[in-house]
Amino acid sequence: MNALNADLHCHSTASDGTLAPADVIRRAKANGVDLLALTDHDELLGLDEAETEAREIGLRFVPGVEISVSWLDQTLHIVGLGIDPANSALIAGLAQVRGGRDGRAARIAAELERIGIPGALEGALAYAGNPALLSRAHFARFLVEKGCAKNVHDVFLHYLARGKPGYVEHVWATLEDALGWIKGAGGLAVIAHPGRYRLSHAEMDILLETFRDQGGDAVEVSCGAHDGGQVLAFARLARKFGLLASRASDFHGPEDSPIDLGRAPPLPPDLTPVWTRLQ
């Protein structure tokens, strides 16, 4: 099963990706992906289009979502795989999470104006396929256009990360709520790109133990944000905490992502891939 080219975390214009859902599916198929999950941030709107296209071109598709979570002083992302997009509790929970984005966007724009970058809200909206899901990535693309940084990665380093002038605090869903929505919708819960979180070794152990004990299923071992050492480190942690392993690109678009769809490194062979538990 490990030879399967599975990509279980990517984005479309339904959140902060740059390709429409059907275009994501076509690109995945062209890249040799066998199994794809579309997991837009706090949003389900792209799933129907993606599933229709996947059926037409013969790509196995998994409906998914990526939920924003506040834990300790961190923003974490929890991916739900194989969820029922019609589940009422999931729909209501995601609407609640999305409701805070407008206020956060206005505060980011105000912070950027304070340091001499006006028009950021309007500029970011021009990049948003779904205005209800204005994200830091949309602000980042605007700042690249303005010449404030050479690429999206540099924008996050210098403007939008914690402690930088465009960063604003925001409270998202709780870990318990996110897991409840995913499990209630029949899905499997995965901790996305754990190597990106600024957690000590002890804090990471606490997170994984808490996640597992509250019903979490898997951790992204191989993903676009992890180097080879991190793949091995999170493989060890998956074994330690008895978690399934996921593989994902976290693809947002051809210009924005470190790796393309289906290009994440293979999982270490002794791990149990999360896709073995998907219908």
Short mmCIF file of N, CA and C in Angstrom, two decimals, residues 13 25 27 31 89 107 111 121 129 151 197 203 232:
data_model
loop_
_atom_site.label_atom_id
_atom_site.label_comp_id
_atom_site.label_asym_id
_atom_site.label_seq_id
_atom_site.Cartn_x
_atom_site.Cartn_y
_atom_site.Cartn_z
N THR A 13 -9.01 27.26 -4.89
CA THR A 13 -9.52 28.63 -4.73
C THR A 13 -10.70 28.71 -3.77
N ILE A 25 -7.63 18.73 -9.45
CA ILE A 25 -7.82 17.32 -9.77
C ILE A 25 -7.09 16.95 -11.06
N ARG A 27 -4.53 18.42 -12.43
CA ARG A 27 -3.07 18.48 -12.23
C ARG A 27 -2.59 17.25 -11.46
N ASN A 31 0.06 14.36 -12.71
CA ASN A 31 1.26 14.08 -11.93
C ASN A 31 1.35 12.63 -11.45
N ALA A 89 -23.29 19.29 11.92
CA ALA A 89 -22.42 19.81 12.98
C ALA A 89 -21.10 20.31 12.41
N ARG A 107 -7.71 43.56 10.90
CA ARG A 107 -6.63 43.89 11.82
C ARG A 107 -5.26 43.75 11.15
N GLU A 111 -2.53 46.78 10.66
CA GLU A 111 -1.14 46.68 11.09
C GLU A 111 -0.18 46.99 9.93
N LEU A 121 -6.03 45.35 2.53
CA LEU A 121 -7.28 44.58 2.56
C LEU A 121 -7.84 44.42 1.14
N GLY A 129 -10.27 33.82 -4.21
CA GLY A 129 -11.36 33.22 -4.96
C GLY A 129 -12.62 33.13 -4.14
N ASN A 151 9.06 36.64 -2.46
CA ASN A 151 8.12 35.53 -2.62
C ASN A 151 7.27 35.39 -1.36
N TYR A 197 5.28 23.72 13.54
CA TYR A 197 4.88 24.34 14.81
C TYR A 197 6.08 24.56 15.71
N GLU A 203 6.46 19.56 24.47
CA GLU A 203 5.15 20.05 24.03
C GLU A 203 4.61 19.22 22.87
N LEU A 232 11.92 11.48 9.25
CA LEU A 232 12.35 10.42 10.16
C LEU A 232 11.91 10.69 11.59
#
